[in-house]
mmCIF file with all atom_site columns, C-alpha atoms in Angstrom:
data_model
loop_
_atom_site.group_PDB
_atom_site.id
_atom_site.type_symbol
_atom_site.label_atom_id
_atom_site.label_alt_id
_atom_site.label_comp_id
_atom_site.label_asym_id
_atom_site.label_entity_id
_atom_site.label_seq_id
_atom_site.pdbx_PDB_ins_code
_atom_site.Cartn_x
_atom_site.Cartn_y
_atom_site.Cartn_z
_atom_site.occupancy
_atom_site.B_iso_or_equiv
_atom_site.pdbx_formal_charge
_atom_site.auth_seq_id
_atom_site.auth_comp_id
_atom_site.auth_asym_id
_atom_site.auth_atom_id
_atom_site.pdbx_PDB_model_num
ATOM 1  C CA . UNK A 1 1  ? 16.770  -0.783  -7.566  1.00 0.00 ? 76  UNK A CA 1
ATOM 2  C CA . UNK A 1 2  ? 18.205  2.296   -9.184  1.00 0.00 ? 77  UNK A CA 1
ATOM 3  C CA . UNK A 1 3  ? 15.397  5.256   -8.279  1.00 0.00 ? 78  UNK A CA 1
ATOM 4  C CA . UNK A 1 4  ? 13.948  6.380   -5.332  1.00 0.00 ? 79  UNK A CA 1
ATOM 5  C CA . UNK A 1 5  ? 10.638  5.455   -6.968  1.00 0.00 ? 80  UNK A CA 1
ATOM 6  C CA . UNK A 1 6  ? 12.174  1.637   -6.830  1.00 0.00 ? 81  UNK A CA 1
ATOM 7  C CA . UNK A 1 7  ? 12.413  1.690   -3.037  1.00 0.00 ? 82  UNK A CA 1
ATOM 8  C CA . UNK A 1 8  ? 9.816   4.022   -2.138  1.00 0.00 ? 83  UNK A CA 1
ATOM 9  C CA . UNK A 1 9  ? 7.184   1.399   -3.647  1.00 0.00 ? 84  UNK A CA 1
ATOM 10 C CA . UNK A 1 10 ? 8.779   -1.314  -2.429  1.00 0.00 ? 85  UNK A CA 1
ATOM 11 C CA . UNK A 1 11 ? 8.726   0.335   1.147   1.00 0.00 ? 86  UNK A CA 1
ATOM 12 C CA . UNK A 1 12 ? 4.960   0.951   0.595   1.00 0.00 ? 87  UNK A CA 1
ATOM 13 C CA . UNK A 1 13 ? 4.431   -2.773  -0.562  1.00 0.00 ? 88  UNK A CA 1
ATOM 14 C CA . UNK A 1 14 ? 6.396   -4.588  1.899   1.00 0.00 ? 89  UNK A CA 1
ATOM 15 C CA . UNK A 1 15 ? 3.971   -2.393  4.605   1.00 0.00 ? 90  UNK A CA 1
ATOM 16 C CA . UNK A 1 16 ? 0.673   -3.741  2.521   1.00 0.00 ? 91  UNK A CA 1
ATOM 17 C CA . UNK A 1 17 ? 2.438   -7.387  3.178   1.00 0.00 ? 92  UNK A CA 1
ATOM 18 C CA . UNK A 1 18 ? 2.544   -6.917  7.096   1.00 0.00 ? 93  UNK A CA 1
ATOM 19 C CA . UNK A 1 19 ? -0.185  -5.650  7.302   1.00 0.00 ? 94  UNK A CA 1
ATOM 20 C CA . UNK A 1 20 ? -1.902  -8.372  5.340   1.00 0.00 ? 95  UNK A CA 1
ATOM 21 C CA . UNK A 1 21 ? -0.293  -11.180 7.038   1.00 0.00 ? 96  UNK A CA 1
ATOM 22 C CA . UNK A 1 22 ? -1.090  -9.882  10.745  1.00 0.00 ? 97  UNK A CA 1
ATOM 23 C CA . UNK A 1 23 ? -4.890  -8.740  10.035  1.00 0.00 ? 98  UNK A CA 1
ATOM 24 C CA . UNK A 1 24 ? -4.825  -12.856 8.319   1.00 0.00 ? 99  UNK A CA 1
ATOM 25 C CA . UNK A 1 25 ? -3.527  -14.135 11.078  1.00 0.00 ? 100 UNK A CA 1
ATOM 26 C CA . UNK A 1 26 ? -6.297  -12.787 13.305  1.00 0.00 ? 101 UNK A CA 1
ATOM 27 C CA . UNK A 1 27 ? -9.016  -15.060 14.568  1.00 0.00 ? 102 UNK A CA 1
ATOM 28 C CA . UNK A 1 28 ? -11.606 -13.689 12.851  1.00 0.00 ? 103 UNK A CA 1
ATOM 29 C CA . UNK A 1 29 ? -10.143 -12.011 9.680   1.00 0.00 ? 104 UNK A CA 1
ATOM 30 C CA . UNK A 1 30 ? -11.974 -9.690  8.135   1.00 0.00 ? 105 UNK A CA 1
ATOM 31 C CA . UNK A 1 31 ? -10.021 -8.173  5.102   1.00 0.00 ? 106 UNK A CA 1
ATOM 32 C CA . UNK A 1 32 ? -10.083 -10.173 1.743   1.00 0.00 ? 107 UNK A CA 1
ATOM 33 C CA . UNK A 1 33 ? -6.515  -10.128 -0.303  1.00 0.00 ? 108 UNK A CA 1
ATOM 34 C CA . UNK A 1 34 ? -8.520  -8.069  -2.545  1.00 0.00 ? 109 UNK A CA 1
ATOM 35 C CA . UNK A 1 35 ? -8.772  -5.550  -0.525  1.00 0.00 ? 110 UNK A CA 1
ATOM 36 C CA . UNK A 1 36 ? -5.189  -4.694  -1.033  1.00 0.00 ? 111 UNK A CA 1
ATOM 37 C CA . UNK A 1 37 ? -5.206  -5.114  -4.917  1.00 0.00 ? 112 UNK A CA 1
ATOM 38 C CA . UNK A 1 38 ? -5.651  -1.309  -5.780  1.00 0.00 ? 113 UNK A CA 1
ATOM 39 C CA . UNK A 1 39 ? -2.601  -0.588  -3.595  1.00 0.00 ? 114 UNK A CA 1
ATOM 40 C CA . UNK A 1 40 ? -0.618  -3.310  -4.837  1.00 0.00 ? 115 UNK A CA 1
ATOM 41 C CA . UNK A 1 41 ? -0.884  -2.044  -8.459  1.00 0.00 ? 116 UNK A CA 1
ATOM 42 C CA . UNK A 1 42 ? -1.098  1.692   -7.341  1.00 0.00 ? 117 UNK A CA 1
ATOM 43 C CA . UNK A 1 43 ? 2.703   0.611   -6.198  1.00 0.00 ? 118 UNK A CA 1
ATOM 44 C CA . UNK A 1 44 ? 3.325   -1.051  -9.409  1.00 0.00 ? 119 UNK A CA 1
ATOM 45 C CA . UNK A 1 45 ? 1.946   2.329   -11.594 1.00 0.00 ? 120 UNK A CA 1
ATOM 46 C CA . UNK A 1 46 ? 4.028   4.742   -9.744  1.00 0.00 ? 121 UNK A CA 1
ATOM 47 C CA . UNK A 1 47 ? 7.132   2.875   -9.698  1.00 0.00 ? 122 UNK A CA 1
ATOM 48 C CA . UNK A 1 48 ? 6.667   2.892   -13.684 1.00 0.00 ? 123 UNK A CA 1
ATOM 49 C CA . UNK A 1 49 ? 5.621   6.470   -14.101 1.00 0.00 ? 124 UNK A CA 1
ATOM 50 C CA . UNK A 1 50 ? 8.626   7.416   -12.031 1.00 0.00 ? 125 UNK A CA 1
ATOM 51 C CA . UNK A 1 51 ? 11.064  5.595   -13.248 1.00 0.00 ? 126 UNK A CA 1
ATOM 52 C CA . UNK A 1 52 ? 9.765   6.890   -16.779 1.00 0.00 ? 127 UNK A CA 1
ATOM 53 C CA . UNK A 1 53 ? 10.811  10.537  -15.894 1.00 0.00 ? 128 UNK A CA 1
ATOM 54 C CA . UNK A 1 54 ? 7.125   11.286  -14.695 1.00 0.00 ? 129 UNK A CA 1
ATOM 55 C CA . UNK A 1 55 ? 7.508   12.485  -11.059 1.00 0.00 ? 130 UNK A CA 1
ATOM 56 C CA . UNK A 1 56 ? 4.593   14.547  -10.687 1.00 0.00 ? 131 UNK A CA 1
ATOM 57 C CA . UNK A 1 57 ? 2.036   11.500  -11.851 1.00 0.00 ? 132 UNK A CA 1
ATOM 58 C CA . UNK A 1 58 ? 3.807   8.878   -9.500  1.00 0.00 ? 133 UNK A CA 1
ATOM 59 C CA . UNK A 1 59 ? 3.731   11.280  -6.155  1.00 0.00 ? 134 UNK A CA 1
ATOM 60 C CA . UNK A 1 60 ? 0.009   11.848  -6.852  1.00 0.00 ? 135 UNK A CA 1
ATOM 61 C CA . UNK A 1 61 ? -0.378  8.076   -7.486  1.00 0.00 ? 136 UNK A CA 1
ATOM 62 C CA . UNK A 1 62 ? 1.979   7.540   -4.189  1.00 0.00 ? 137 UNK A CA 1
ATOM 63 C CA . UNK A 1 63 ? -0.442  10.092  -2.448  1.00 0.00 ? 138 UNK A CA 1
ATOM 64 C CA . UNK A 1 64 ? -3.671  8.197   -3.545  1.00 0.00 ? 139 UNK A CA 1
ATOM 65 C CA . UNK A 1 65 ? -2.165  4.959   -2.516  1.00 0.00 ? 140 UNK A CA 1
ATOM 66 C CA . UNK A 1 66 ? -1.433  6.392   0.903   1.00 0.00 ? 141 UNK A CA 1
ATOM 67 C CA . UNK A 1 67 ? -4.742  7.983   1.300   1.00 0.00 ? 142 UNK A CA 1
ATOM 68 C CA . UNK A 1 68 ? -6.530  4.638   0.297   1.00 0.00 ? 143 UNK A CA 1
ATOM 69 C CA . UNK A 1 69 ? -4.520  2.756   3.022   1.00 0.00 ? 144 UNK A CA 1
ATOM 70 C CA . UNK A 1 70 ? -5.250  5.168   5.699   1.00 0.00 ? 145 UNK A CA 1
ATOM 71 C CA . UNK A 1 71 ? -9.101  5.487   4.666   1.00 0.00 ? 146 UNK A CA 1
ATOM 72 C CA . UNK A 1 72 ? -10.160 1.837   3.567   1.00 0.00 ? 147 UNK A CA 1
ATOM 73 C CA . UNK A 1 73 ? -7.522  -0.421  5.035   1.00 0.00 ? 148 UNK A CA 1
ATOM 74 C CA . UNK A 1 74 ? -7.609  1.701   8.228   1.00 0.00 ? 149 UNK A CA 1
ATOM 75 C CA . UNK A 1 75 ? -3.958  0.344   9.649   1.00 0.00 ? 150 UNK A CA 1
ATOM 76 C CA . UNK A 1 76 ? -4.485  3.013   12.604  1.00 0.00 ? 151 UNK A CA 1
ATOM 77 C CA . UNK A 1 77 ? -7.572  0.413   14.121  1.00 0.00 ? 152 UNK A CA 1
ATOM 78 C CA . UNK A 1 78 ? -4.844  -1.593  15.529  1.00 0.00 ? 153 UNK A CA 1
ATOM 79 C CA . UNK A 1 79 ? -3.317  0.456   17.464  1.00 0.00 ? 154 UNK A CA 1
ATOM 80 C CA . UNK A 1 80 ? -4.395  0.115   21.129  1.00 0.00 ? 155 UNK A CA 1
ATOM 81 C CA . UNK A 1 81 ? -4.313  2.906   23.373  1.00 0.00 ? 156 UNK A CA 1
#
């Protein structure tokens, strides 16, 4: 845990894990643990490309995993108003 890159994916994936376990624990889940694959080794790839001197790859691979959470896991349709 030496980079930013090590705790900025780790942020990312611990927020995949909630996320996971409260949709699971829903009557009635409807996400699939597959569902969160691609962001899951989207955290994996950046931490790598970062920690291998490549910034500009792993904030565009930080910024796709971000836009795939807010676009296909949709964590905003559990928020009541």
């Amino acid at each position: 845990m030496d980079t930013v890159y090590d705790w900025l994916t780790l942020a990312i994936f611990a927020g995949l894990i909630v996320l996971f376990l409260q949709r699971s624990s829903a009557d009635e889940p409807k996400d699939k643990i597959y569902h969160y694959a691609p962001a899951a080794v989207g955290c994996a790839l950046a931490n790598y490309l970062g920690n291998s001197g490549q910034d500009l790859l792993a904030m565009l691979v930080i910024g796709g995993i971000a836009a795939y959470v807010w676009y296909v896991l949709k964590p905003h349709e559990n928020l009541e108003a």
